[in-house]
Short mmCIF file of N, CA and C in Angstrom, two decimals:
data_model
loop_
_atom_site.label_atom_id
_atom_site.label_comp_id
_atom_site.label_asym_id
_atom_site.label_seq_id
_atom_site.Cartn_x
_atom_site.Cartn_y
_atom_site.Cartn_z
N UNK H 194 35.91 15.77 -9.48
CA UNK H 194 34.72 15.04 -9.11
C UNK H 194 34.40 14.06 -10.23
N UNK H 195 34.40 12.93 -9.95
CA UNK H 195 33.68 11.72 -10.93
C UNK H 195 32.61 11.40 -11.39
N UNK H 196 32.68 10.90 -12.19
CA UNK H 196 30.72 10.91 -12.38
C UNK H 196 29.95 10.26 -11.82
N UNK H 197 30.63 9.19 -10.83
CA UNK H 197 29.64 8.70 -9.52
C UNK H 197 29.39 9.29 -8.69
N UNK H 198 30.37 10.45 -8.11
CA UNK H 198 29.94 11.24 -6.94
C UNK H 198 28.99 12.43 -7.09
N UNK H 199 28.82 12.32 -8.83
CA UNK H 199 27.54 13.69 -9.17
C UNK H 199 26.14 13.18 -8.99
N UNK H 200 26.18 11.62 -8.72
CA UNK H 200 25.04 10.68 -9.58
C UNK H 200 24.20 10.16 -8.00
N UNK H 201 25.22 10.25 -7.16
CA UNK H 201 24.91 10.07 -5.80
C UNK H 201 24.77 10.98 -5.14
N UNK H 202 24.01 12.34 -5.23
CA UNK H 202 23.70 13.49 -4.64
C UNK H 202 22.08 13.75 -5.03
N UNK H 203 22.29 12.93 -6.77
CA UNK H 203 21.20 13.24 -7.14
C UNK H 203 19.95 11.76 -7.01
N UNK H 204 20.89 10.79 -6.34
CA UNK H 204 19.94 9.94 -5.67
C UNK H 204 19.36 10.27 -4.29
N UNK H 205 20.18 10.45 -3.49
CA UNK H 205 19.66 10.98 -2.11
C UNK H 205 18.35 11.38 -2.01
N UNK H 206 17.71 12.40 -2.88
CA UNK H 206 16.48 12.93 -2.96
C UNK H 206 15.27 11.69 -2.79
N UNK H 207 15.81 11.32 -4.01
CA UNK H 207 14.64 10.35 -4.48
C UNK H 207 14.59 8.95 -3.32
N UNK H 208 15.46 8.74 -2.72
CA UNK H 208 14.99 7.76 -1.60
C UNK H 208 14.45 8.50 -0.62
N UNK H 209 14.70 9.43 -0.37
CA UNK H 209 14.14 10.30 0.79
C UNK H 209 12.61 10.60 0.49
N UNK H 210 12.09 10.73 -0.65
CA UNK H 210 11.07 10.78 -1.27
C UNK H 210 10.05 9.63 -1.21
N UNK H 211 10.87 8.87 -1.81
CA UNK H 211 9.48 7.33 -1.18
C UNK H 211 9.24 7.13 -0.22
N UNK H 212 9.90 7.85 0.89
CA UNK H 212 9.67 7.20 2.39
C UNK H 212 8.04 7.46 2.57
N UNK H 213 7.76 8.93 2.36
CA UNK H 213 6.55 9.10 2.43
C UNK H 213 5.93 9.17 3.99
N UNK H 214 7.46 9.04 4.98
CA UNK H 214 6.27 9.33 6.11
C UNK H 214 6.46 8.03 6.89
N UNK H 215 6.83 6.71 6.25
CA UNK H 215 6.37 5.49 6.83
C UNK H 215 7.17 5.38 7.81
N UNK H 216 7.30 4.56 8.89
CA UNK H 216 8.03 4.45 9.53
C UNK H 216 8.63 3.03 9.53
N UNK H 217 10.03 2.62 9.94
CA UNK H 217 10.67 1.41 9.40
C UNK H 217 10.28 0.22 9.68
N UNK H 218 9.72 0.39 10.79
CA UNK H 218 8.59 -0.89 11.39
C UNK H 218 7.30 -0.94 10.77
N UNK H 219 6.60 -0.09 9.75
CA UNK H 219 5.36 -0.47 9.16
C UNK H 219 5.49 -0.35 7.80
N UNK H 220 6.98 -0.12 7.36
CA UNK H 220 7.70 -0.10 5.93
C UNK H 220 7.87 -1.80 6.08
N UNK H 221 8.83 -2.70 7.36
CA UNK H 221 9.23 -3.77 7.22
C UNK H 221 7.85 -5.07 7.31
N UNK H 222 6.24 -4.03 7.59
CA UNK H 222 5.09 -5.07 8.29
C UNK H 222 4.67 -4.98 6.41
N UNK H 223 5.00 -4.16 6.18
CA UNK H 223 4.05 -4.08 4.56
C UNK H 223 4.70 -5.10 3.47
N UNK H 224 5.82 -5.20 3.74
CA UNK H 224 6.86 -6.15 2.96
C UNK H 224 6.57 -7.68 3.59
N UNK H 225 6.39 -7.46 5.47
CA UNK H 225 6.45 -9.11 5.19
C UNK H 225 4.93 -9.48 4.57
N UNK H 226 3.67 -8.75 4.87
CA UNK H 226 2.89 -8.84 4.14
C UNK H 226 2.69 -9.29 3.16
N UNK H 227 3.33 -8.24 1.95
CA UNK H 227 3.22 -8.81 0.86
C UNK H 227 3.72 -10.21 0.70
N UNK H 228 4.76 -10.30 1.25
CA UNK H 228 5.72 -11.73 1.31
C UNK H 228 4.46 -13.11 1.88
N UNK H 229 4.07 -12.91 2.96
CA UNK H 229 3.25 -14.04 3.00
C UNK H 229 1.77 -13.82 2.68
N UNK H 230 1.41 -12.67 1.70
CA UNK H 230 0.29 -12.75 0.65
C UNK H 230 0.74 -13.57 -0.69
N UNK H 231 2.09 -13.06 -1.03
CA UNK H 231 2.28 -13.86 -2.37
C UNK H 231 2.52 -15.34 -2.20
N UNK H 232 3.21 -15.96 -0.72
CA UNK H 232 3.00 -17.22 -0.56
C UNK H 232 1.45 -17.93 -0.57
N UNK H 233 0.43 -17.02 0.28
CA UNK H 233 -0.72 -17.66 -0.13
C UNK H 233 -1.51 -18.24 -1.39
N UNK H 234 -1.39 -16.44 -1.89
CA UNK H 234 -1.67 -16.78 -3.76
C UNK H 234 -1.11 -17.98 -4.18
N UNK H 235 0.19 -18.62 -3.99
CA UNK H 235 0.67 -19.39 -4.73
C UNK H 235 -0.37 -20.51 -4.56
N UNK H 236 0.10 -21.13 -3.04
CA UNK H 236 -0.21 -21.82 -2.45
C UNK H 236 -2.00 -21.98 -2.91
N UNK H 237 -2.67 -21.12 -2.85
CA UNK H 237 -4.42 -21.57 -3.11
C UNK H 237 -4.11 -21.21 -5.08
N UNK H 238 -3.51 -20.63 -5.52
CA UNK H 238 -3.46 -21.01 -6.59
C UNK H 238 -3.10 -21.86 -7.41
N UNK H 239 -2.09 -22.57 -6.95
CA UNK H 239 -2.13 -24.24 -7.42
C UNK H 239 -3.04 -25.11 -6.66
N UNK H 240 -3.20 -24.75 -6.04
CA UNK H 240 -4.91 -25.75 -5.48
C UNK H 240 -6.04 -25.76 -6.42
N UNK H 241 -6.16 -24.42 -6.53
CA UNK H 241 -7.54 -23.72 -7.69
C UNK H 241 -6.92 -24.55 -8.50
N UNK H 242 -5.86 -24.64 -9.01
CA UNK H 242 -5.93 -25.41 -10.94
C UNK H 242 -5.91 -26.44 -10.57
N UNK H 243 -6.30 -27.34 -9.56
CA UNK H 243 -6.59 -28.77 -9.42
C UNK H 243 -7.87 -28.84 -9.37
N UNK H 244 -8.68 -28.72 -10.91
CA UNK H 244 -10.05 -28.94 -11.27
C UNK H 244 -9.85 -28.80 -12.38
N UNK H 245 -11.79 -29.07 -12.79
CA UNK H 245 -11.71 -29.42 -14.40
C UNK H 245 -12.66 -28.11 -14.52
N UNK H 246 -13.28 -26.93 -13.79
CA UNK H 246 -13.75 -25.91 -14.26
C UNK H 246 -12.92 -24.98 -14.69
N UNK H 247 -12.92 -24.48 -15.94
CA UNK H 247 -12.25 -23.84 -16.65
C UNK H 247 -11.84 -22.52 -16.04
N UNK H 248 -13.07 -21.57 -15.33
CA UNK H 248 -12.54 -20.43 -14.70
C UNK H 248 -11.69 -20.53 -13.12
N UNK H 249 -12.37 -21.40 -12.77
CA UNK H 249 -11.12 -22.11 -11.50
C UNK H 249 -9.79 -22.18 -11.55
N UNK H 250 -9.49 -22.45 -12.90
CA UNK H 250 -8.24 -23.01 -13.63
C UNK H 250 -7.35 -21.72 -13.69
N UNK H 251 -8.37 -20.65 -14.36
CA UNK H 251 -8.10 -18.66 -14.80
C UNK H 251 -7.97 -18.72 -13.20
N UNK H 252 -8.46 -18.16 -12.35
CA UNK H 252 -8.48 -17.74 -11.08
C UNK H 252 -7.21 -18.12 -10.59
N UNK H 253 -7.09 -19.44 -10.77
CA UNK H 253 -5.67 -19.96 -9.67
C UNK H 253 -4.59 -19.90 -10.46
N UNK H 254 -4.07 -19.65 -12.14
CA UNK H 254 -3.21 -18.93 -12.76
C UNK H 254 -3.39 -17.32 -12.25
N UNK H 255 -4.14 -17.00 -12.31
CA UNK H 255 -3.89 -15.42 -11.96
C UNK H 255 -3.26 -15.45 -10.93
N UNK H 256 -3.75 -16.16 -9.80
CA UNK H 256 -3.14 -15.84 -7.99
C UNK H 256 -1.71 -16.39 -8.25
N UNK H 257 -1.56 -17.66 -9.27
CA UNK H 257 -0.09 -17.91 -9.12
C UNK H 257 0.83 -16.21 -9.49
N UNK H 258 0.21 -15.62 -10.45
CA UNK H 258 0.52 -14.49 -11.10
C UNK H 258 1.49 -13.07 -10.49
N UNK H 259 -0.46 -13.31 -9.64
CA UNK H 259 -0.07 -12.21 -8.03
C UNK H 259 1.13 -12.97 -6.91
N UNK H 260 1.22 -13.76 -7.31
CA UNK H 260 2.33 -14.35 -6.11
C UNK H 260 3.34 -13.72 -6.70
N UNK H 261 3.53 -14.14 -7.78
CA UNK H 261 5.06 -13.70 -8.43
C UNK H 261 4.97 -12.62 -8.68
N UNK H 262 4.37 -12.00 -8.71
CA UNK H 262 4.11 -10.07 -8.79
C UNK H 262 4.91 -9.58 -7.43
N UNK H 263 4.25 -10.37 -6.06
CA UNK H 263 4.21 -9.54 -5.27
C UNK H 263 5.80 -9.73 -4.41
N UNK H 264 6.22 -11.43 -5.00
CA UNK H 264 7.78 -11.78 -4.62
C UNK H 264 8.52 -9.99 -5.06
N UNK H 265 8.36 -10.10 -6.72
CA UNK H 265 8.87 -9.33 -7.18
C UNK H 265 8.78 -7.87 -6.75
N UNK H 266 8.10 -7.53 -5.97
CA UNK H 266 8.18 -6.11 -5.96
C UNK H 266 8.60 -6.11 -4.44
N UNK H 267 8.31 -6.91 -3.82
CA UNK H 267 8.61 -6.38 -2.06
C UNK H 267 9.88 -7.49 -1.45
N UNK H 268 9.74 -8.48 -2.33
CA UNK H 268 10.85 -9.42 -1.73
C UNK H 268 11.84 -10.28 -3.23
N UNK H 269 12.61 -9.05 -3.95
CA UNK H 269 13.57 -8.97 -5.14
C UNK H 269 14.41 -10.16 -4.35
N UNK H 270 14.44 -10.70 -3.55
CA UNK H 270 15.92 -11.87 -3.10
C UNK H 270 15.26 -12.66 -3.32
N UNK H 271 13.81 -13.07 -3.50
CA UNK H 271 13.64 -14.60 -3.68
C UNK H 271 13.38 -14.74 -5.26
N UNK H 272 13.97 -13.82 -6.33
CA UNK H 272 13.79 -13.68 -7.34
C UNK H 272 14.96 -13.38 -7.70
N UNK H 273 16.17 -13.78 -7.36
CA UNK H 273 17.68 -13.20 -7.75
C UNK H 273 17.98 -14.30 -9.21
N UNK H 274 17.18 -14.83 -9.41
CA UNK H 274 18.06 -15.67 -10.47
C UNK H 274 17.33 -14.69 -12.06
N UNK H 275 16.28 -14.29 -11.57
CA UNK H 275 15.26 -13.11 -12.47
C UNK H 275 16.14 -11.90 -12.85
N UNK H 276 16.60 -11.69 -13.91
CA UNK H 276 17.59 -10.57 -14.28
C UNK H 276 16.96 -9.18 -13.99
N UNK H 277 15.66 -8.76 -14.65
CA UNK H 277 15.31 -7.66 -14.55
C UNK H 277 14.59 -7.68 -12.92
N UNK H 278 14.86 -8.11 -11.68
CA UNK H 278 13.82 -8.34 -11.10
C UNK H 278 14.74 -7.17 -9.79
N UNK H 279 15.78 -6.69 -9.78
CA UNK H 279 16.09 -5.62 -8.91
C UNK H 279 15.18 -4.04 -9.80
N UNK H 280 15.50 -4.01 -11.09
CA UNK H 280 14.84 -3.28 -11.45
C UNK H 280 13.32 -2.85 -11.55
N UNK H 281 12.64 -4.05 -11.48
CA UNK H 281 11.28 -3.92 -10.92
C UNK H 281 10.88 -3.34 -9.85
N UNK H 282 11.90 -3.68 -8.41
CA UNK H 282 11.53 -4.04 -7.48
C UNK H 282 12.07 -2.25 -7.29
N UNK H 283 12.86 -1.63 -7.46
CA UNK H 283 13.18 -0.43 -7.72
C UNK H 283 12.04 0.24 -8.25
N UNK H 284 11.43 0.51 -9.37
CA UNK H 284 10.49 0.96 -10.01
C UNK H 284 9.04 0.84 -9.19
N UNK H 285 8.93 -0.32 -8.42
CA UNK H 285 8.19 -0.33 -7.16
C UNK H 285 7.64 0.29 -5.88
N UNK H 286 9.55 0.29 -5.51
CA UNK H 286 9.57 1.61 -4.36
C UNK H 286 9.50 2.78 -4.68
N UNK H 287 9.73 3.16 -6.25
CA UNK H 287 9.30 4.84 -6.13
C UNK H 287 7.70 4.41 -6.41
N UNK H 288 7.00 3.98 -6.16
CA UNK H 288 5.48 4.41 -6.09
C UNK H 288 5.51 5.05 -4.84
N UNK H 289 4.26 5.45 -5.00
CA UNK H 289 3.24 5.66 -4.10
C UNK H 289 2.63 5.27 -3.45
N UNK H 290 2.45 5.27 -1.92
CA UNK H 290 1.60 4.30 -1.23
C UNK H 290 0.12 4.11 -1.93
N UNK H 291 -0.51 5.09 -2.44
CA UNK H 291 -1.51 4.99 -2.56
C UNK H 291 -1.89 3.94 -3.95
N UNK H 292 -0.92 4.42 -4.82
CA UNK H 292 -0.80 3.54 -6.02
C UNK H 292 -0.35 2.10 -5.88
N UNK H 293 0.37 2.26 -4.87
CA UNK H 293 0.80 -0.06 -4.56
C UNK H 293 -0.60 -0.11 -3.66
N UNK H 294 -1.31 0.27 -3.40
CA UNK H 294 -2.07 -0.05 -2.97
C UNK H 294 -3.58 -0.18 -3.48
N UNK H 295 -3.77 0.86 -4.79
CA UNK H 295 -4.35 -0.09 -5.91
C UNK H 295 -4.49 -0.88 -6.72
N UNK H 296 -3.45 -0.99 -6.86
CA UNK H 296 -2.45 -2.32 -7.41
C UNK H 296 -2.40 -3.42 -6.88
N UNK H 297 -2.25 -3.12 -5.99
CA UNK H 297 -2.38 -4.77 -4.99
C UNK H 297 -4.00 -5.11 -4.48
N UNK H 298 -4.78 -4.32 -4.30
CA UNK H 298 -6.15 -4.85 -4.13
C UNK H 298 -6.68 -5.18 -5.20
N UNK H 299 -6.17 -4.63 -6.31
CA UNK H 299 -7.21 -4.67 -7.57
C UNK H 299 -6.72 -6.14 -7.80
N UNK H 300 -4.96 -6.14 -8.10
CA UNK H 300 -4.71 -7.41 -8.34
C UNK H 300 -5.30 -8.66 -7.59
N UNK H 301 -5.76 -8.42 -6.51
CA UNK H 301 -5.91 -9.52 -5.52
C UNK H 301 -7.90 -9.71 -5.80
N UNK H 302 -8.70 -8.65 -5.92
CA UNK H 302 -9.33 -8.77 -6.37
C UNK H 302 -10.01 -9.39 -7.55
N UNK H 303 -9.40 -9.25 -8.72
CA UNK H 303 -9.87 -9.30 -9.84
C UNK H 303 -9.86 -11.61 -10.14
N UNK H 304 -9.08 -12.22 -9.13
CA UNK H 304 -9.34 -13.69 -9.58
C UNK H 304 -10.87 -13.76 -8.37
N UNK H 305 -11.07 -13.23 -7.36
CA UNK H 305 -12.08 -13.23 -6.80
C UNK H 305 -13.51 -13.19 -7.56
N UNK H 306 -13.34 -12.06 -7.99
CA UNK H 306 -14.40 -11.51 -9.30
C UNK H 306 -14.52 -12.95 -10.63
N UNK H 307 -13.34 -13.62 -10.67
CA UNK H 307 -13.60 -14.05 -11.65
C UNK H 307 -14.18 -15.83 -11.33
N UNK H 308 -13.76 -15.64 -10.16
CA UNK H 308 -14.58 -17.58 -9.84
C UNK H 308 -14.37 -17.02 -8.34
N UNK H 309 -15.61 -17.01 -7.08
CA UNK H 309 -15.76 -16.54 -6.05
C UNK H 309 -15.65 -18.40 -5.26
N UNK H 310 -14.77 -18.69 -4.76
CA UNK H 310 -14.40 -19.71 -4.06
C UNK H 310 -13.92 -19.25 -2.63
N UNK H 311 -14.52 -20.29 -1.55
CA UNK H 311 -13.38 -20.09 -0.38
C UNK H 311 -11.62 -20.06 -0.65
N UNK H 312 -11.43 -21.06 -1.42
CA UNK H 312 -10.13 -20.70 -1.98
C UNK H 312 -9.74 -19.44 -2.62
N UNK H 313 -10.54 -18.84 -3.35
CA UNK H 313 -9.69 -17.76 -4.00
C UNK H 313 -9.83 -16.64 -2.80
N UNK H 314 -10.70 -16.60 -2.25
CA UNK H 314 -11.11 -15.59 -0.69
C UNK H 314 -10.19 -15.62 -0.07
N UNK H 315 -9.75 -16.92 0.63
CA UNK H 315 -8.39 -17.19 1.67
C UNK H 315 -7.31 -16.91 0.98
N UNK H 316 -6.93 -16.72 -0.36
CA UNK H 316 -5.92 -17.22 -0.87
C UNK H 316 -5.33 -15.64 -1.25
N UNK H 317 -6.34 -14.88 -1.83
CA UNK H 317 -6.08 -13.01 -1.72
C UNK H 317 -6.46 -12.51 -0.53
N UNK H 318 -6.59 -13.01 0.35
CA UNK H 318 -7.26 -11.97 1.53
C UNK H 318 -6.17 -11.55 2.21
N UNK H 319 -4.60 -12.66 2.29
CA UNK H 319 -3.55 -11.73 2.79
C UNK H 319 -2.85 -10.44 1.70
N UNK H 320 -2.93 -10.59 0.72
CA UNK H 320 -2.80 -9.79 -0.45
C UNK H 320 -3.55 -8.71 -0.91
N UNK H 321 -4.67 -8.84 -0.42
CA UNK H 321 -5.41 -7.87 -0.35
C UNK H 321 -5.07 -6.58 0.93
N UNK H 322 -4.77 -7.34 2.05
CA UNK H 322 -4.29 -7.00 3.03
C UNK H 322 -3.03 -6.42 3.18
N UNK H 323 -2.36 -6.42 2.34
CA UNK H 323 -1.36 -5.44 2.00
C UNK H 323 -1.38 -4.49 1.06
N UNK H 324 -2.40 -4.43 0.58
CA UNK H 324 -2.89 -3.22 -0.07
C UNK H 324 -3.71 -2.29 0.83
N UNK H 325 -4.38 -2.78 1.69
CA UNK H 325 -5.05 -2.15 2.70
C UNK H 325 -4.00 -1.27 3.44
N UNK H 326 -2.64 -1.93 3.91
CA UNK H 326 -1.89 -1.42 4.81
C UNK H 326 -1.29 -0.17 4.23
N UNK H 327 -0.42 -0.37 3.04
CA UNK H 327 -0.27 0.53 2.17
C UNK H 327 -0.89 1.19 2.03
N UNK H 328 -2.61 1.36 1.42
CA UNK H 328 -3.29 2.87 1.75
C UNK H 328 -3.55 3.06 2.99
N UNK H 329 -3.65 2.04 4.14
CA UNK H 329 -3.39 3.31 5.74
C UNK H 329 -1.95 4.26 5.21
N UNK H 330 -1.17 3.69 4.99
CA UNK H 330 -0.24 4.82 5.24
C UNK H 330 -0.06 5.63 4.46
N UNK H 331 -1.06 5.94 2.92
CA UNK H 331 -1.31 6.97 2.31
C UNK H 331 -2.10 8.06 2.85
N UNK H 332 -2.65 7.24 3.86
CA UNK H 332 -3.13 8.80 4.64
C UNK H 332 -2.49 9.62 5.53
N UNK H 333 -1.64 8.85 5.96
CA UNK H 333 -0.82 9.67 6.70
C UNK H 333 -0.98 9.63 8.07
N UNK H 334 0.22 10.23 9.22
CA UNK H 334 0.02 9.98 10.59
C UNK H 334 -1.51 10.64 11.18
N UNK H 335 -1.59 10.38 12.39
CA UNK H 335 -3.05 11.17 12.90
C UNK H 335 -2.08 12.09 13.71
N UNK H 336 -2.99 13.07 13.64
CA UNK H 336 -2.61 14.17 14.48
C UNK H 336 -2.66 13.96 15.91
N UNK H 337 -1.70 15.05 16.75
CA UNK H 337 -1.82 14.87 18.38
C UNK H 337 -3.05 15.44 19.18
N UNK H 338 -3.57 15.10 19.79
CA UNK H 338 -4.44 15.39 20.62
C UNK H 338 -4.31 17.19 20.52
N UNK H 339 -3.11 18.08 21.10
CA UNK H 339 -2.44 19.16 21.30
C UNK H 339 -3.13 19.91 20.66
N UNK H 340 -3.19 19.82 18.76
CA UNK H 340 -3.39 20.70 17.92
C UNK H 340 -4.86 20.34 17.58
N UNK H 341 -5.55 19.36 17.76
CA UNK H 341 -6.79 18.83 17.21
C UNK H 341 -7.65 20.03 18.46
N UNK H 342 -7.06 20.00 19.96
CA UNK H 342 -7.80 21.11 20.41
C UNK H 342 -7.62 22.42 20.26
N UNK H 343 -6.29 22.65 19.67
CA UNK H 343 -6.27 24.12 19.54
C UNK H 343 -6.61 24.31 18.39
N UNK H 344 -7.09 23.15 17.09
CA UNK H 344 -7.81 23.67 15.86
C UNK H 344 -9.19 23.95 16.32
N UNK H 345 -10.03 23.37 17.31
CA UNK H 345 -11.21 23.08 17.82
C UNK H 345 -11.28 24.60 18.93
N UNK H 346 -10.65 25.13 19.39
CA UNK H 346 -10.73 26.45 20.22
C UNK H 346 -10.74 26.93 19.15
N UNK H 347 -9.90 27.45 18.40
CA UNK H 347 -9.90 28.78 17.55
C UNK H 347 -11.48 28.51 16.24
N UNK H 348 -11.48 27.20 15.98
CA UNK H 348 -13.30 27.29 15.32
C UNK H 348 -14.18 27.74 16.20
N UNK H 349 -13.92 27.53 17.69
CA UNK H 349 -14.88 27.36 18.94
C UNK H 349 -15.01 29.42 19.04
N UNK H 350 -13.80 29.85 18.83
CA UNK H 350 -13.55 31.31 19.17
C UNK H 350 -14.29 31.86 17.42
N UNK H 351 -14.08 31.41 16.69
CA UNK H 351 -14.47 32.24 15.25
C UNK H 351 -15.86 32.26 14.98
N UNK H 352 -16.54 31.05 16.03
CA UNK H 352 -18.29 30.76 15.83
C UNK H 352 -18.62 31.59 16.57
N UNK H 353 -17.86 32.18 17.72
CA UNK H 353 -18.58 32.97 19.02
C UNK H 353 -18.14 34.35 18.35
N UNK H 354 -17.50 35.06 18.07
CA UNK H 354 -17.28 36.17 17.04
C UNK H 354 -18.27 36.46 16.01
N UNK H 355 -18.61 35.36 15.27
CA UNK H 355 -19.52 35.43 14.05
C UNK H 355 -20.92 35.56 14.80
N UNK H 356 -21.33 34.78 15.96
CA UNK H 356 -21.98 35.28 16.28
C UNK H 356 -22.14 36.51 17.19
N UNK H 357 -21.91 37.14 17.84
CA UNK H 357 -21.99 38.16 18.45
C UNK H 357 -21.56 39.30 17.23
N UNK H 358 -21.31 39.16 16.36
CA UNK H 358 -21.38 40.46 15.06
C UNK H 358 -22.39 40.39 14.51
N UNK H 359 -23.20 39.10 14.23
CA UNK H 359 -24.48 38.99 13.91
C UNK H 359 -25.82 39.94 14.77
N UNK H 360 -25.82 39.43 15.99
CA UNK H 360 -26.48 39.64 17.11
C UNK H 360 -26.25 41.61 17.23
N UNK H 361 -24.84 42.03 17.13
CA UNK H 361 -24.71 43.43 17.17
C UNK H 361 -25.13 44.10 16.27
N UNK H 362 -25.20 43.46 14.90
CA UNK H 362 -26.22 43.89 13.82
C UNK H 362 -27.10 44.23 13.56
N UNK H 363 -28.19 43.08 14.40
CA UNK H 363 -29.72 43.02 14.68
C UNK H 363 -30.08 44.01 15.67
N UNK H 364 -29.04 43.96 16.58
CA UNK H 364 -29.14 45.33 17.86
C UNK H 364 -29.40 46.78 16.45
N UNK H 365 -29.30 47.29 15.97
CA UNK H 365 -28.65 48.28 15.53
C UNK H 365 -30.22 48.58 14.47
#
């Protein structure tokens, strides 16, 4: 056995691990997401630095920021000439939904906070929006109808028990 075929047993896990549940159609909606959030950022962030207010200037460097953040982590091919940028984008997918998803609101947040423009609003609101999606799917699927009533009978059966032992008590 070689030392690639020991090294690839002990990857298996760990992709199986980030899945987390998602399914490949709201794994591929979160990516294009990010993809045309970080085009926006760009896009209203070189707008924002076409002024002479200084925090306008901060705001629309940051969103350029978050653009290239978010190329980098969900869409590594439009960043192939970027050496370390498969490795990012790796280090990425083992998060956590819940964690890219503070990450990406906060990021998308924080030029908002810092000069509140229709531009900087339009310009994170798809970016923000993929942080949103990402924590839906930190919560996880909803349950089936099936078990939500048979959790709801057996509370329904343990209240009618508790009471009638009560009630046989007071008899007594």
């Amino acid at each position: 056995m070689s030392s690639q075929d020991e090294q690839l047993p002990a990857a298996a896990p760990e992709a199986a691990g980030s899945d987390e549940g998602m399914t490949w159609w709201y794994r591929w909606l979160c990516r294009i997401a990010g993809v045309i959030g970080g085009v926006s950022c760009a896009f209203a962030g070189l707008w924002n630095c076409v002024t002479i207010n200084p925090l306008n200037i901060a705001a629309g460097v940051w969103m350029m920021l978050n653009a290239f953040v978010l190329f980098l982590c969900e869409a590594p091919f439009c960043c192939h000439f970027i050496e370390f940028a498969s490795a990012v984008s790796a280090r990425a997918d083992r998060l956590r939904a819940w964690q890219k998803a503070a990450f990406y609101c906060g990021m998308a947040v924080f030029p908002v906070l810092l000069s509140l423009t229709l531009t900087t609003l339009f310009g994170n609101a798809i970016a923000f929006a993929t942080g949103v999606l990402y924590g839906l799917s930190a919560l996880g699927k909803k349950g089936d109808a099936i078990s939500y009533a048979r959790i709801h009978q057996q509370q329904k059966q343990m209240d009618e028990e508790k009471l009638t032992g009560t009630l046989e008590g007071q008899a007594l």
